[in-house]
Amino acid sequence: MHFKLFDKAIYKQRREILRSNIGSGLVLLMGNEYSSMNYKDNVFPFRQDSTFLYYFGLDKDGLAGMIDADSGEEIIFGNELSIDDIIWTGPLPTVREMAAEVAVQKTEPYTQVANYVQQALKAGRTVHILKPYRPENKIKLAGWFGINVTEVDSKVSVKLIKAVVAQRSHKAAEEVAEIEKAVSISVDMHLAAIRQTRPGMKEFEVAAKVEEVALAANGRLAYPTILSIDGEVLHNHYHGNTIADGDMVLVDAGAENDMHYAGDLTRTFPGGKQFTSRQADVYNAVLGSMDHAISLLKPGTTYLEIHRQACIKLLEGLKDIGLVKGNPEEAVAAGAHTLFFQCGLGHMMGLDVHDMEDLGEQYLGYTDTLIKRTDFGWKSLRLGRELQEGFVLTVEPGVYIIPELIDRWKAENKLEQFINYTTLEQYRDFGGIRIEDNFLITADGHRLLGKYLPKTLKEIEALRNY
Ligand code: GLY
Ligand code: MN
């Protein structure tokens, strides 16, 4: 095989659990196709759908998997290579050979999916599908269901979503081992950046050193690298600035390993050898918030509460600096922290860097009784629910000084009882700081995943001692 797999018994067992949770009807899981970049044959790197990978393992384009929850029949749909295909791809295993590797007995040509779906629908059976995020899968499903493309989302099976989320949220030991590999590669990506950055370098030169590490480990990027001296721009993919002494460099980068599990780490370090004292103070406020959040990670606590506690701790630190005033807990209740920390404390991580986000944030990060908030800041918290043993998640507090946001708030004197706008004015060009690590929730607490990546001010500056 051109791809790696767990033992076939693992896939079989995962499907059996899904089947018993679904009870009745057909489960149809769509694999992905190649997606064209600028013309048909020039394609983006192939990425298999994560739920398909979880249950059927096969890292190959043009496949679909079906589980008949009533009869127990399992089918892989896919087309055999023609001689024209083989000229371009070389010989590859047959669909039957691939299916055998994940303990699936039956295979059918891809065109047969339509027949199975339509016969089931005709017989009044439920065909359970997930919400497609790729246009080509949406179009195919519309054709098979005999509906308009705009109606496909209404056919999504909430029962299937909930069953998949329930299973994929709890990482088994073999998954944790793969995530640890991905995180450790990610640690090396960050060490490359922290050790090799010099004033005068372009951001893209550092990004090249970061990304090389993932490729050299037979991995790839789990998401596009964020590497910037403008760290306040949350998803900043521009790499054209020159790094100067006195700047801070924010690097948010992670590897996807050869089993497609992700790492997601962030560090912020000085462009020169040392942080300025202003930078050091804010850095320590972020680190204090992070360490407090980490100390609270355990089963039974909601991540929403840990986010709230992290925000309070952050404001305590910013109060010491003079950027905020008043009671930090009341300030967080009023939303004052969102001027500095506009996003969430973290998210689930696994086969996807934001694990299962395609299944819907309400289903993966919240519950029927804990509804995701919609107000500024809180709406970006992707995980709110009670933590359970086996969850893998990120902890990533930050401070982002966004001049445009300050101007808006200041114009309204918004929350002026908590914000020290005069002092904040002197921080307009401060930039942003984020620190991020990845954790497993254990029976009695948590465990840092992967190798330790230095994060205290002293440790970071020691690595910058060029
Ligand atoms: N690593 C990017 C993010 O968590 O959004
Ligand atoms: Mn993250």
Coordinates of N, CA and C and ligand atoms in Angstrom, one line a residue, residues 223-224 226 234-235 252-254 263-266 347 353-354 382 394 396 434 436, ligand 1:
Y223 N -2.1 22.6 8.6 CA -2.9 23.8 8.3 C -1.8 24.8 7.8
P224 N -2.2 25.8 7.0 CA -1.3 26.8 6.5 C -0.5 27.5 7.6
I226 N 1.1 30.0 10.1 CA 0.9 31.4 10.5 C 2.2 31.8 11.0
L234 N -5.1 37.2 13.5 CA -5.2 35.8 14.0 C -4.8 34.7 13.0
H235 N -5.3 34.8 11.8 CA -4.9 33.9 10.8 C -4.2 34.6 9.7
D252 N 2.5 30.0 14.4 CA 1.5 29.0 14.7 C 1.6 28.0 13.6
A253 N 2.2 26.8 13.9 CA 2.5 25.8 12.8 C 2.4 24.4 13.4
G254 N 1.9 23.5 12.6 CA 1.8 22.1 13.0 C 1.9 21.2 11.9
G263 N -0.7 18.0 14.8 CA -0.2 18.8 15.9 C -0.5 20.3 15.6
D264 N -0.6 21.1 16.7 CA -1.0 22.5 16.5 C -0.3 23.3 17.6
L265 N 0.8 23.9 17.4 CA 1.6 24.6 18.4 C 1.8 26.1 18.0
T266 N 1.9 26.9 19.0 CA 2.2 28.3 18.8 C 3.3 28.8 19.8
H347 N -9.4 24.1 21.1 CA -10.3 23.3 20.3 C -9.9 21.8 20.3
V353 N -7.0 19.3 12.4 CA -6.4 20.2 13.4 C -7.5 20.8 14.3
H354 N -8.6 21.2 13.7 CA -9.8 21.5 14.5 C -10.7 20.3 14.3
R382 N -14.6 27.1 20.2 CA -15.1 26.0 19.5 C -15.4 24.8 20.4
T394 N -6.3 21.7 22.4 CA -5.3 22.7 22.4 C -5.6 23.7 23.6
E396 N -4.6 27.6 24.1 CA -3.9 28.7 23.3 C -4.4 30.1 23.6
R434 N 0.7 34.7 21.3 CA 0.0 33.5 21.5 C 0.9 32.4 21.9
E436 N 0.7 28.1 22.6 CA -0.2 27.0 22.4 C 0.5 25.6 22.6
Ligands
GLY1 N1 -3.8 26.6 14.3 C1 -4.7 27.4 13.8 C2 -6.0 27.5 14.7 O1 -6.0 26.8 15.7 O2 -6.9 28.2 14.3

